[in-house]
Structures are given as C-alpha cells and as structure tokens.
PDB file of C-alpha atoms and ligand atoms in Angstrom:
ATOM      1  CA  MET A   1      16.309  19.627  -9.758  1.00  0.00           C
ATOM      2  CA  ILE A   2      17.184  20.999  -6.327  1.00  0.00           C
ATOM      3  CA  ARG A   3      18.789  18.276  -4.232  1.00  0.00           C
ATOM      4  CA  VAL A   4      19.334  18.051  -0.427  1.00  0.00           C
ATOM      5  CA  SER A   5      23.038  18.047   0.169  1.00  0.00           C
ATOM      6  CA  LYS A   6      23.466  16.988   3.782  1.00  0.00           C
ATOM      7  CA  ILE A   7      21.839  15.150   6.676  1.00  0.00           C
ATOM      8  CA  ALA A   8      21.715  17.808   9.427  1.00  0.00           C
ATOM      9  CA  HIS A   9      19.917  16.084  12.360  1.00  0.00           C
ATOM     10  CA  ALA A  10      17.724  13.211  13.365  1.00  0.00           C
ATOM     11  CA  SER A  11      14.932  13.489  15.939  1.00  0.00           C
ATOM     12  CA  TYR A  12      13.703  10.832  18.261  1.00  0.00           C
ATOM     13  CA  GLU A  13      10.896  10.144  20.804  1.00  0.00           C
ATOM     14  CA  THR A  14      12.226   8.365  23.787  1.00  0.00           C
ATOM     15  CA  PRO A  15      10.517   7.473  27.144  1.00  0.00           C
ATOM     16  CA  ASP A  16      13.488   8.208  29.463  1.00  0.00           C
ATOM     17  CA  LEU A  17      14.783  11.552  28.245  1.00  0.00           C
ATOM     18  CA  ASP A  18      17.391  11.897  31.037  1.00  0.00           C
ATOM     19  CA  ARG A  19      18.911   8.474  30.536  1.00  0.00           C
ATOM     20  CA  GLN A  20      19.134   8.887  26.779  1.00  0.00           C
ATOM     21  CA  THR A  21      20.599  12.418  27.122  1.00  0.00           C
ATOM     22  CA  GLN A  22      23.225  10.996  29.510  1.00  0.00           C
ATOM     23  CA  TYR A  23      24.163   8.331  26.890  1.00  0.00           C
ATOM     24  CA  TYR A  24      24.542  10.867  24.169  1.00  0.00           C
ATOM     25  CA  THR A  25      26.690  13.302  26.348  1.00  0.00           C
ATOM     26  CA  GLU A  26      28.713  10.905  28.485  1.00  0.00           C
ATOM     27  CA  ILE A  27      29.095   7.863  26.197  1.00  0.00           C
ATOM     28  CA  LEU A  28      28.904   9.251  22.683  1.00  0.00           C
ATOM     29  CA  GLY A  29      30.450  12.621  23.658  1.00  0.00           C
ATOM     30  CA  LEU A  30      28.006  14.954  22.041  1.00  0.00           C
ATOM     31  CA  THR A  31      27.502  18.524  23.398  1.00  0.00           C
ATOM     32  CA  LEU A  32      24.265  19.363  25.236  1.00  0.00           C
ATOM     33  CA  ALA A  33      23.429  22.448  23.082  1.00  0.00           C
ATOM     34  CA  ALA A  34      19.988  23.359  24.500  1.00  0.00           C
ATOM     35  CA  LYS A  35      17.261  21.990  26.661  1.00  0.00           C
ATOM     36  CA  GLU A  36      13.636  22.997  26.583  1.00  0.00           C
ATOM     37  CA  LYS A  37      10.710  21.385  28.288  1.00  0.00           C
ATOM     38  CA  ASP A  38      10.737  17.757  27.169  1.00  0.00           C
ATOM     39  CA  THR A  39      13.148  18.491  24.281  1.00  0.00           C
ATOM     40  CA  VAL A  40      16.996  18.155  24.302  1.00  0.00           C
ATOM     41  CA  TYR A  41      19.323  19.299  21.477  1.00  0.00           C
ATOM     42  CA  LEU A  42      22.641  17.532  21.134  1.00  0.00           C
ATOM     43  CA  ALA A  43      25.433  18.744  18.901  1.00  0.00           C
ATOM     44  CA  SER A  44      28.613  17.508  17.375  1.00  0.00           C
ATOM     45  CA  THR A  45      30.572  20.467  15.886  1.00  0.00           C
ATOM     46  CA  VAL A  46      29.446  22.782  13.093  1.00  0.00           C
ATOM     47  CA  ASP A  47      25.689  22.421  13.541  1.00  0.00           C
ATOM     48  CA  HIS A  48      23.648  23.612  16.498  1.00  0.00           C
ATOM     49  CA  HIS A  49      22.201  20.166  16.813  1.00  0.00           C
ATOM     50  CA  SER A  50      22.659  16.780  15.178  1.00  0.00           C
ATOM     51  CA  ILE A  51      20.356  14.802  17.494  1.00  0.00           C
ATOM     52  CA  VAL A  52      17.021  15.969  19.005  1.00  0.00           C
ATOM     53  CA  LEU A  53      15.352  13.982  21.775  1.00  0.00           C
ATOM     54  CA  ARG A  54      11.681  14.475  22.709  1.00  0.00           C
ATOM     55  CA  LYS A  55       9.879  12.691  25.493  1.00  0.00           C
ATOM     56  CA  GLY A  56       7.501  10.071  24.017  1.00  0.00           C
ATOM     57  CA  ALA A  57       5.885   6.797  24.865  1.00  0.00           C
ATOM     58  CA  GLN A  58       8.013   4.686  22.556  1.00  0.00           C
ATOM     59  CA  SER A  59      11.541   4.930  21.237  1.00  0.00           C
ATOM     60  CA  LYS A  60      11.409   5.798  17.535  1.00  0.00           C
ATOM     61  CA  CYS A  61      12.981   8.093  14.915  1.00  0.00           C
ATOM     62  CA  THR A  62      10.343  10.657  14.029  1.00  0.00           C
ATOM     63  CA  ARG A  63      12.045  13.285  11.857  1.00  0.00           C
ATOM     64  CA  ILE A  64      15.136  13.852   9.813  1.00  0.00           C
ATOM     65  CA  GLY A  65      16.609  17.307   8.970  1.00  0.00           C
ATOM     66  CA  PHE A  66      18.293  17.836   5.639  1.00  0.00           C
ATOM     67  CA  GLN A  67      20.011  20.922   4.420  1.00  0.00           C
ATOM     68  CA  ILE A  68      19.898  22.350   0.899  1.00  0.00           C
ATOM     69  CA  ALA A  69      22.877  24.313  -0.379  1.00  0.00           C
ATOM     70  CA  PRO A  70      23.337  27.882   0.837  1.00  0.00           C
ATOM     71  CA  ASP A  71      22.489  29.364  -2.622  1.00  0.00           C
ATOM     72  CA  ALA A  72      19.446  27.022  -3.179  1.00  0.00           C
ATOM     73  CA  ASP A  73      15.978  28.458  -3.035  1.00  0.00           C
ATOM     74  CA  LEU A  74      13.683  26.891  -0.405  1.00  0.00           C
ATOM     75  CA  ASP A  75      10.589  28.309  -2.180  1.00  0.00           C
ATOM     76  CA  ALA A  76      11.552  26.552  -5.337  1.00  0.00           C
ATOM     77  CA  PHE A  77      12.297  23.388  -3.423  1.00  0.00           C
ATOM     78  CA  GLU A  78       8.792  23.573  -1.890  1.00  0.00           C
ATOM     79  CA  LYS A  79       7.249  23.877  -5.384  1.00  0.00           C
ATOM     80  CA  GLN A  80       9.336  20.856  -6.468  1.00  0.00           C
ATOM     81  CA  VAL A  81       7.969  18.738  -3.554  1.00  0.00           C
ATOM     82  CA  ALA A  82       4.376  19.927  -4.036  1.00  0.00           C
ATOM     83  CA  GLY A  83       4.710  19.017  -7.732  1.00  0.00           C
ATOM     84  CA  HIS A  84       4.808  15.420  -6.632  1.00  0.00           C
ATOM     85  CA  GLY A  85       1.427  15.874  -4.979  1.00  0.00           C
ATOM     86  CA  ILE A  86       2.952  15.964  -1.492  1.00  0.00           C
ATOM     87  CA  LYS A  87       1.348  18.148   1.190  1.00  0.00           C
ATOM     88  CA  THR A  88       3.919  20.604   2.583  1.00  0.00           C
ATOM     89  CA  GLU A  89       4.030  23.011   5.466  1.00  0.00           C
ATOM     90  CA  ARG A  90       6.358  25.983   6.232  1.00  0.00           C
ATOM     91  CA  ARG A  91       7.477  26.648   9.812  1.00  0.00           C
ATOM     92  CA  LYS A  92       9.255  29.796  11.008  1.00  0.00           C
ATOM     93  CA  ASP A  93      11.829  29.475  13.812  1.00  0.00           C
ATOM     94  CA  PRO A  94      10.760  25.858  14.602  1.00  0.00           C
ATOM     95  CA  GLU A  95      14.031  24.914  16.279  1.00  0.00           C
ATOM     96  CA  PRO A  96      17.078  26.793  17.604  1.00  0.00           C
ATOM     97  CA  SER A  97      19.315  27.996  14.736  1.00  0.00           C
ATOM     98  CA  ILE A  98      16.695  27.218  11.991  1.00  0.00           C
ATOM     99  CA  ALA A  99      14.767  30.229  10.725  1.00  0.00           C
ATOM    100  CA  ASP A 100      12.641  28.719   7.934  1.00  0.00           C
ATOM    101  CA  MET A 101      11.830  25.072   7.577  1.00  0.00           C
ATOM    102  CA  LEU A 102       9.910  23.082   4.948  1.00  0.00           C
ATOM    103  CA  VAL A 103       8.061  20.093   6.443  1.00  0.00           C
ATOM    104  CA  PHE A 104       6.439  17.067   4.832  1.00  0.00           C
ATOM    105  CA  ALA A 105       6.244  13.327   5.432  1.00  0.00           C
ATOM    106  CA  ASP A 106       8.013  10.518   3.553  1.00  0.00           C
ATOM    107  CA  PRO A 107       5.921   7.505   2.534  1.00  0.00           C
ATOM    108  CA  LYS A 108       6.552   5.638   5.789  1.00  0.00           C
ATOM    109  CA  GLY A 109       5.547   8.645   7.908  1.00  0.00           C
ATOM    110  CA  THR A 110       9.003  10.031   8.904  1.00  0.00           C
ATOM    111  CA  ILE A 111       8.923  13.819   8.873  1.00  0.00           C
ATOM    112  CA  MET A 112      11.353  15.485   6.541  1.00  0.00           C
ATOM    113  CA  GLU A 113      12.676  18.859   7.750  1.00  0.00           C
ATOM    114  CA  ILE A 114      14.335  20.818   4.979  1.00  0.00           C
ATOM    115  CA  PHE A 115      16.156  24.091   5.590  1.00  0.00           C
ATOM    116  CA  LYS A 116      19.195  26.269   4.814  1.00  0.00           C
ATOM    117  CA  ARG A 117      21.927  26.421   7.428  1.00  0.00           C
ATOM    118  CA  GLY A 118      22.334  29.939   8.715  1.00  0.00           C
ATOM    119  CA  ASP A 119      25.154  30.533  11.078  1.00  0.00           C
ATOM    120  CA  PHE A 120      27.510  27.785  12.203  1.00  0.00           C
ATOM    121  CA  SER A 121      27.698  26.953  15.863  1.00  0.00           C
ATOM    122  CA  HIS A 122      31.487  26.545  16.105  1.00  0.00           C
ATOM    123  CA  GLN A 123      31.236  23.996  18.933  1.00  0.00           C
ATOM    124  CA  LYS A 124      34.517  22.390  19.879  1.00  0.00           C
ATOM    125  CA  PHE A 125      34.938  18.613  19.861  1.00  0.00           C
ATOM    126  CA  GLN A 126      34.385  17.270  23.358  1.00  0.00           C
ATOM    127  CA  SER A 127      37.248  15.864  25.351  1.00  0.00           C
ATOM    128  CA  GLN A 128      35.265  13.043  27.049  1.00  0.00           C
ATOM    129  CA  GLY A 129      33.270  10.199  25.510  1.00  0.00           C
ATOM    130  CA  ILE A 130      33.536   8.641  22.050  1.00  0.00           C
ATOM    131  CA  VAL A 131      33.122  11.997  20.216  1.00  0.00           C
ATOM    132  CA  PRO A 132      32.144  11.195  16.637  1.00  0.00           C
ATOM    133  CA  CYS A 133      33.075  13.516  13.787  1.00  0.00           C
ATOM    134  CA  LYS A 134      29.468  13.721  12.587  1.00  0.00           C
ATOM    135  CA  LEU A 135      26.046  12.148  12.205  1.00  0.00           C
ATOM    136  CA  GLY A 136      26.554   9.894   9.159  1.00  0.00           C
ATOM    137  CA  HIS A 137      23.346   8.055   8.287  1.00  0.00           C
ATOM    138  CA  VAL A 138      19.968   6.744   9.427  1.00  0.00           C
ATOM    139  CA  ALA A 139      18.822   3.299   8.356  1.00  0.00           C
ATOM    140  CA  PHE A 140      15.210   2.115   8.343  1.00  0.00           C
ATOM    141  CA  HIS A 141      13.204  -1.075   8.036  1.00  0.00           C
ATOM    142  CA  VAL A 142      10.516  -0.498   5.372  1.00  0.00           C
ATOM    143  CA  THR A 143       7.638  -2.400   3.926  1.00  0.00           C
ATOM    144  CA  ASP A 144       8.140  -1.202   0.314  1.00  0.00           C
ATOM    145  CA  VAL A 145      11.740  -0.469  -0.462  1.00  0.00           C
ATOM    146  CA  LYS A 146      11.228   0.421  -4.049  1.00  0.00           C
ATOM    147  CA  HIS A 147       8.539   2.987  -3.289  1.00  0.00           C
ATOM    148  CA  VAL A 148      10.460   4.670  -0.491  1.00  0.00           C
ATOM    149  CA  THR A 149      13.744   4.629  -2.456  1.00  0.00           C
ATOM    150  CA  LYS A 150      11.964   6.343  -5.443  1.00  0.00           C
ATOM    151  CA  PHE A 151      10.614   8.998  -3.049  1.00  0.00           C
ATOM    152  CA  TYR A 152      14.104   9.855  -1.742  1.00  0.00           C
ATOM    153  CA  CYS A 153      15.505  10.033  -5.239  1.00  0.00           C
ATOM    154  CA  ASP A 154      12.625  11.833  -7.057  1.00  0.00           C
ATOM    155  CA  VAL A 155      11.561  14.253  -4.303  1.00  0.00           C
ATOM    156  CA  LEU A 156      14.769  14.894  -2.336  1.00  0.00           C
ATOM    157  CA  GLY A 157      17.355  14.293  -5.058  1.00  0.00           C
ATOM    158  CA  PHE A 158      19.146  11.339  -3.524  1.00  0.00           C
ATOM    159  CA  ARG A 159      21.230   9.010  -5.770  1.00  0.00           C
ATOM    160  CA  GLU A 160      21.375   5.224  -5.540  1.00  0.00           C
ATOM    161  CA  SER A 161      24.855   4.140  -4.397  1.00  0.00           C
ATOM    162  CA  ASP A 162      24.326   0.354  -4.140  1.00  0.00           C
ATOM    163  CA  TRP A 163      21.616  -2.222  -3.623  1.00  0.00           C
ATOM    164  CA  MET A 164      21.736  -5.622  -1.963  1.00  0.00           C
ATOM    165  CA  ALA A 165      19.640  -7.737  -4.264  1.00  0.00           C
ATOM    166  CA  ASP A 166      16.213  -6.154  -4.474  1.00  0.00           C
ATOM    167  CA  PHE A 167      15.609  -5.539  -0.791  1.00  0.00           C
ATOM    168  CA  PHE A 168      18.196  -3.145   0.651  1.00  0.00           C
ATOM    169  CA  SER A 169      19.029   0.253  -0.921  1.00  0.00           C
ATOM    170  CA  PHE A 170      21.858   2.598   0.064  1.00  0.00           C
ATOM    171  CA  LEU A 171      21.285   6.268  -0.972  1.00  0.00           C
ATOM    172  CA  ARG A 172      23.633   9.259  -0.912  1.00  0.00           C
ATOM    173  CA  CYS A 173      22.954  13.016  -0.942  1.00  0.00           C
ATOM    174  CA  GLY A 174      26.620  14.040  -1.021  1.00  0.00           C
ATOM    175  CA  PRO A 175      30.025  12.311  -1.363  1.00  0.00           C
ATOM    176  CA  ASP A 176      29.400   9.759   1.490  1.00  0.00           C
ATOM    177  CA  HIS A 177      28.317   6.428   0.127  1.00  0.00           C
ATOM    178  CA  HIS A 178      25.012   6.481   2.077  1.00  0.00           C
ATOM    179  CA  THR A 179      23.082   8.954   4.228  1.00  0.00           C
ATOM    180  CA  ILE A 180      19.851   6.932   4.175  1.00  0.00           C
ATOM    181  CA  ASN A 181      19.530   3.208   3.753  1.00  0.00           C
ATOM    182  CA  LEU A 182      16.337   1.222   3.522  1.00  0.00           C
ATOM    183  CA  MET A 183      15.871  -2.536   4.093  1.00  0.00           C
ATOM    184  CA  GLU A 184      12.621  -4.205   3.236  1.00  0.00           C
ATOM    185  CA  THR A 185      11.670  -6.432   6.165  1.00  0.00           C
ATOM    186  CA  GLY A 186       7.889  -6.143   6.570  1.00  0.00           C
ATOM    187  CA  SER A 187       7.717  -3.198   8.990  1.00  0.00           C
ATOM    188  CA  ASN A 188       8.346   0.541   8.992  1.00  0.00           C
ATOM    189  CA  ARG A 189      10.696   1.472  11.776  1.00  0.00           C
ATOM    190  CA  HIS A 190      14.136   2.670  12.726  1.00  0.00           C
ATOM    191  CA  PHE A 191      17.009   0.191  12.072  1.00  0.00           C
ATOM    192  CA  HIS A 192      20.143   2.102  13.244  1.00  0.00           C
ATOM    193  CA  THR A 193      21.652   5.621  13.521  1.00  0.00           C
ATOM    194  CA  ALA A 194      25.327   5.835  12.515  1.00  0.00           C
ATOM    195  CA  PHE A 195      28.055   8.198  13.605  1.00  0.00           C
ATOM    196  CA  GLU A 196      31.398   8.597  11.827  1.00  0.00           C
ATOM    197  CA  LEU A 197      34.595   8.158  13.739  1.00  0.00           C
ATOM    198  CA  ARG A 198      38.082   9.229  12.620  1.00  0.00           C
ATOM    199  CA  ASP A 199      39.769   5.969  11.912  1.00  0.00           C
ATOM    200  CA  TRP A 200      40.416   2.405  13.094  1.00  0.00           C
ATOM    201  CA  GLY A 201      42.242   3.608  16.203  1.00  0.00           C
ATOM    202  CA  HIS A 202      39.223   5.599  17.173  1.00  0.00           C
ATOM    203  CA  MET A 203      36.964   2.526  16.614  1.00  0.00           C
ATOM    204  CA  HIS A 204      39.300   0.549  18.841  1.00  0.00           C
ATOM    205  CA  GLU A 205      39.135   3.155  21.618  1.00  0.00           C
ATOM    206  CA  ALA A 206      35.347   3.458  21.244  1.00  0.00           C
ATOM    207  CA  CYS A 207      34.775  -0.341  21.538  1.00  0.00           C
ATOM    208  CA  ASP A 208      36.862  -0.445  24.735  1.00  0.00           C
ATOM    209  CA  PHE A 209      35.119   2.654  26.103  1.00  0.00           C
ATOM    210  CA  LEU A 210      31.677   1.083  25.429  1.00  0.00           C
ATOM    211  CA  SER A 211      32.806  -2.145  27.146  1.00  0.00           C
ATOM    212  CA  LEU A 212      34.135  -0.284  30.235  1.00  0.00           C
ATOM    213  CA  HIS A 213      30.760   1.393  30.544  1.00  0.00           C
ATOM    214  CA  GLY A 214      28.696  -1.796  30.163  1.00  0.00           C
ATOM    215  CA  TYR A 215      27.774  -1.595  26.506  1.00  0.00           C
ATOM    216  CA  LYS A 216      28.196  -4.823  24.554  1.00  0.00           C
ATOM    217  CA  LEU A 217      28.609  -4.920  20.794  1.00  0.00           C
ATOM    218  CA  LEU A 218      25.722  -6.461  18.829  1.00  0.00           C
ATOM    219  CA  TRP A 219      27.841  -6.955  15.647  1.00  0.00           C
ATOM    220  CA  GLY A 220      31.393  -6.077  14.646  1.00  0.00           C
ATOM    221  CA  PRO A 221      33.901  -4.778  14.420  1.00  0.00           C
ATOM    222  CA  GLY A 222      33.908  -5.830  10.795  1.00  0.00           C
ATOM    223  CA  ARG A 223      34.060  -4.308   7.307  1.00  0.00           C
ATOM    224  CA  HIS A 224      30.875  -4.073   5.363  1.00  0.00           C
ATOM    225  CA  GLY A 225      31.097  -5.074   1.688  1.00  0.00           C
ATOM    226  CA  ILE A 226      28.513  -2.450   0.614  1.00  0.00           C
ATOM    227  CA  GLY A 227      29.995   0.911   1.501  1.00  0.00           C
ATOM    228  CA  HIS A 228      33.190  -0.788   2.678  1.00  0.00           C
ATOM    229  CA  ASN A 229      32.969   0.981   6.081  1.00  0.00           C
ATOM    230  CA  LEU A 230      34.428  -0.454   9.273  1.00  0.00           C
ATOM    231  CA  PHE A 231      31.544  -0.933  11.629  1.00  0.00           C
ATOM    232  CA  ALA A 232      30.539  -1.811  15.257  1.00  0.00           C
ATOM    233  CA  TYR A 233      26.948  -1.775  16.427  1.00  0.00           C
ATOM    234  CA  HIS A 234      25.601  -1.472  19.957  1.00  0.00           C
ATOM    235  CA  ARG A 235      22.177  -0.708  21.546  1.00  0.00           C
ATOM    236  CA  ALA A 236      21.474   2.640  23.202  1.00  0.00           C
ATOM    237  CA  PRO A 237      19.618   2.756  26.514  1.00  0.00           C
ATOM    238  CA  ASN A 238      16.349   3.508  24.762  1.00  0.00           C
ATOM    239  CA  GLY A 239      16.676   0.288  22.721  1.00  0.00           C
ATOM    240  CA  LEU A 240      17.586   1.829  19.401  1.00  0.00           C
ATOM    241  CA  ILE A 241      20.744   0.638  17.623  1.00  0.00           C
ATOM    242  CA  THR A 242      23.733   2.925  17.163  1.00  0.00           C
ATOM    243  CA  GLU A 243      26.493   2.226  14.598  1.00  0.00           C
ATOM    244  CA  LEU A 244      29.978   3.576  14.851  1.00  0.00           C
ATOM    245  CA  PHE A 245      31.828   3.526  11.509  1.00  0.00           C
ATOM    246  CA  CYS A 246      34.802   4.898   9.627  1.00  0.00           C
ATOM    247  CA  GLU A 247      36.387   4.490   6.108  1.00  0.00           C
ATOM    248  CA  LEU A 248      32.950   4.652   4.326  1.00  0.00           C
ATOM    249  CA  ASP A 249      33.249   4.777   0.554  1.00  0.00           C
ATOM    250  CA  ARG A 250      33.350   8.383  -0.884  1.00  0.00           C
ATOM    251  CA  MET A 251      31.866   9.048  -4.297  1.00  0.00           C
ATOM    252  CA  ASN A 252      33.762  11.074  -6.868  1.00  0.00           C
ATOM    253  CA  GLU A 253      30.672  12.396  -8.653  1.00  0.00           C
ATOM    254  CA  GLU A 254      32.590  13.751 -11.620  1.00  0.00           C
ATOM    255  CA  LEU A 255      34.225  10.403 -12.357  1.00  0.00           C
ATOM    256  CA  GLY A 256      31.270   8.243 -11.366  1.00  0.00           C
ATOM    257  CA  TYR A 257      33.144   5.913  -9.097  1.00  0.00           C
ATOM    258  CA  PHE A 258      34.124   5.536  -5.455  1.00  0.00           C
ATOM    259  CA  GLU A 259      37.520   6.672  -4.466  1.00  0.00           C
ATOM    260  CA  PRO A 260      39.796   3.543  -4.916  1.00  0.00           C
ATOM    261  CA  ARG A 261      40.654   1.635  -1.758  1.00  0.00           C
ATOM    262  CA  PRO A 262      42.762  -1.503  -1.308  1.00  0.00           C
ATOM    263  CA  TRP A 263      39.870  -3.456   0.093  1.00  0.00           C
ATOM    264  CA  HIS A 264      37.665  -2.970  -3.041  1.00  0.00           C
ATOM    265  CA  ARG A 265      37.067  -6.008  -5.235  1.00  0.00           C
ATOM    266  CA  ASP A 266      36.030  -3.911  -8.220  1.00  0.00           C
ATOM    267  CA  SER A 267      38.394  -1.443  -9.943  1.00  0.00           C
ATOM    268  CA  PRO A 268      36.915   1.051 -10.182  1.00  0.00           C
ATOM    269  CA  GLN A 269      34.232   0.504  -7.614  1.00  0.00           C
ATOM    270  CA  ARG A 270      30.924   1.792  -9.057  1.00  0.00           C
ATOM    271  CA  PRO A 271      27.327   1.755  -7.859  1.00  0.00           C
ATOM    272  CA  LYS A 272      25.906  -1.745  -8.505  1.00  0.00           C
ATOM    273  CA  VAL A 273      23.444  -4.343  -7.383  1.00  0.00           C
ATOM    274  CA  TRP A 274      25.299  -6.704  -4.968  1.00  0.00           C
ATOM    275  CA  ALA A 275      24.281 -10.370  -4.743  1.00  0.00           C
ATOM    276  CA  LYS A 276      22.714 -11.399  -1.452  1.00  0.00           C
ATOM    277  CA  ASP A 277      25.956 -12.861  -0.275  1.00  0.00           C
ATOM    278  CA  PRO A 278      27.553 -12.798   3.257  1.00  0.00           C
ATOM    279  CA  SER A 279      30.446 -10.734   1.919  1.00  0.00           C
ATOM    280  CA  ALA A 280      28.064  -7.886   0.998  1.00  0.00           C
ATOM    281  CA  ALA A 281      27.306  -7.613   4.732  1.00  0.00           C
ATOM    282  CA  ASN A 282      30.800  -8.303   6.148  1.00  0.00           C
ATOM    283  CA  LEU A 283      33.922  -8.956   4.115  1.00  0.00           C
ATOM    284  CA  TRP A 284      35.588 -10.247   7.269  1.00  0.00           C
ATOM    285  CA  GLY A 285      33.013 -13.000   7.511  1.00  0.00           C
ATOM    286  CA  ILE A 286      31.034 -12.748  10.693  1.00  0.00           C
ATOM    287  CA  LEU A 287      27.321 -12.312  10.080  1.00  0.00           C
ATOM    288  CA  PRO A 288      24.909 -10.222  12.192  1.00  0.00           C
ATOM    289  CA  THR A 289      23.401 -11.670  15.360  1.00  0.00           C
ATOM    290  CA  ASP A 290      19.626 -12.203  15.418  1.00  0.00           C
ATOM    291  CA  GLU A 291      19.424  -9.322  17.929  1.00  0.00           C
ATOM    292  CA  MET A 292      20.488  -6.894  15.205  1.00  0.00           C
ATOM    293  CA  MET A 293      17.095  -7.496  13.491  1.00  0.00           C
ATOM    294  CA  GLN A 294      14.995  -7.084  16.639  1.00  0.00           C
TER     295      GLN A 294
HETATM  296 FE1  LIG B 301      24.865   1.664   8.791  1.00  0.00          FE
END
C-alpha cells in the first residue's frame, strides 16, 4: 500500500481574510508566500505554503494537503483510492508549487489534496512573531469516529497511535504521534490546528507574546497524556482554535514503540486504548474549559 507521509498544508475559509492573514503573519510568524484574489498562501520553511486562507462566509477547515514520498507513484495512489469506490479528480497546477494533485473527499466532506513535493521553497524562519517549526496536526469533531478513522487508515495509510476510550482517535502518517485526530462529538467540524514549537522555552515566550497582543489561553499550558505533548490553546481571530505544542511523542516504527521519555507511565510506551481519565487529557491535572468544546 502507498501511504501519505506528511501533512503539507491545511486550507480554510474565513470571512475576514485580512484580519486572519495579519494573525498568521504578525502573531504566529508565518511568511506571506503569495496572494491571489481572495486567496492567501502562508508558509513556514521548506514548503511553499502550510496554510491557505480563502474568503468564505464561515470559518472552517475545507481541505488538507498530504504528500506522498518523492519516489511514490501518484497514478498508483489514485488507483488505490479509486479501488475503495471513492470518486477522484486530478488537477494540474492547482496551487503555487504543486504541479499535479489528486483530489477526493473524506467521509465528513473535507477535501484531501495528495501530491508529491517538487522543489523546496527554502524560506528562512521569520524573526518576528511566534514562528513555529511546522504545521503539526489538524483535529476534527466527527459524528462517526470509527468510520472516519478507518478511511484515514485504509485509504491514506495512516496508523492508529492511540485511542481515548472509543471516541477519540490519534492517527499518524510519519514519526509524529498524530497528524490527524478525530473526536466523536455529534458534529463534523474543525476542532483545532496545531503548530510545533521548539521547546518549553519557546512555549513560554509564545504564551507571553500572545498575552501581550491580547490573546488569552483557552487551556494550558499543560502536558497531554495521549501524545505527551506540552500544549497551550488559544482562539484565532476567525474563531477557530490554534494549539501550540512541543515534545510530542515520536514513534520508532522499526521497534513499535514511542521514543522513551521520563514523563511516560509505560515502559516502553506503545499505541494503546487509554481509559477516559483526566490524566489522558492532561497529566498536570487541569481539564479543558467548556469554551474548548464550542
Ligand atoms: Fe492537538
């Protein structure tokens, strides 16, 4: 089976394009890579864009871009997807830096954009703003977590890293513990978009920077049980939630366990089903505010 190997970008519709662009450039510290009519491309480093903003009536995550390996065959991947009875479409030069893209919808209607990375963009890290290392994961509320999880595993080649009971799955497409996570809550919508920071010192700077610019944390800082990442959540101007994280578990695929860390309770720490227990959400004890679920 051909597997996707990296999350490349996430695309959003947002009512106030200028305000959200300002947030991504001045607060998060992404690079404004390109601007077309009603579309903005924002970059971190190696990729031309990590975030795409399009003007729309409501704030929502509409598409996610995934890369397949440089030596993988996009035609063969298309056959693999079509073999599951999924309608696919091929687009030539759909976005800057992407020559050939395979497009189809996941079961909740988010568009999957699969492609091979051509040239790297070689953007330098910005010197102002939070400046994450990369886009880490996108989390969704879903109505049928088993069905959507199976789609990501069977069609895109994701692996299950962990579950919280039977309602929250954490899926990886590379060494990072999760790239997509899905929580069954009764609706299909964006939950949060997460960016990786360097370390705890960077988290500390980021929380102060957010505060100085009027952004209050919704939850955190804390340490998740599942994935063991340090986390802090806030709400972007368009109402969608952003997570900043570091120290996320990394899977050693050959050995079948996550790289050992002093905060692990299991030794070795392997993929498992976690009980619905407060420590699965935050080992440091503080549980999410109600606003996290709005
Ligand atoms: Fe997250």
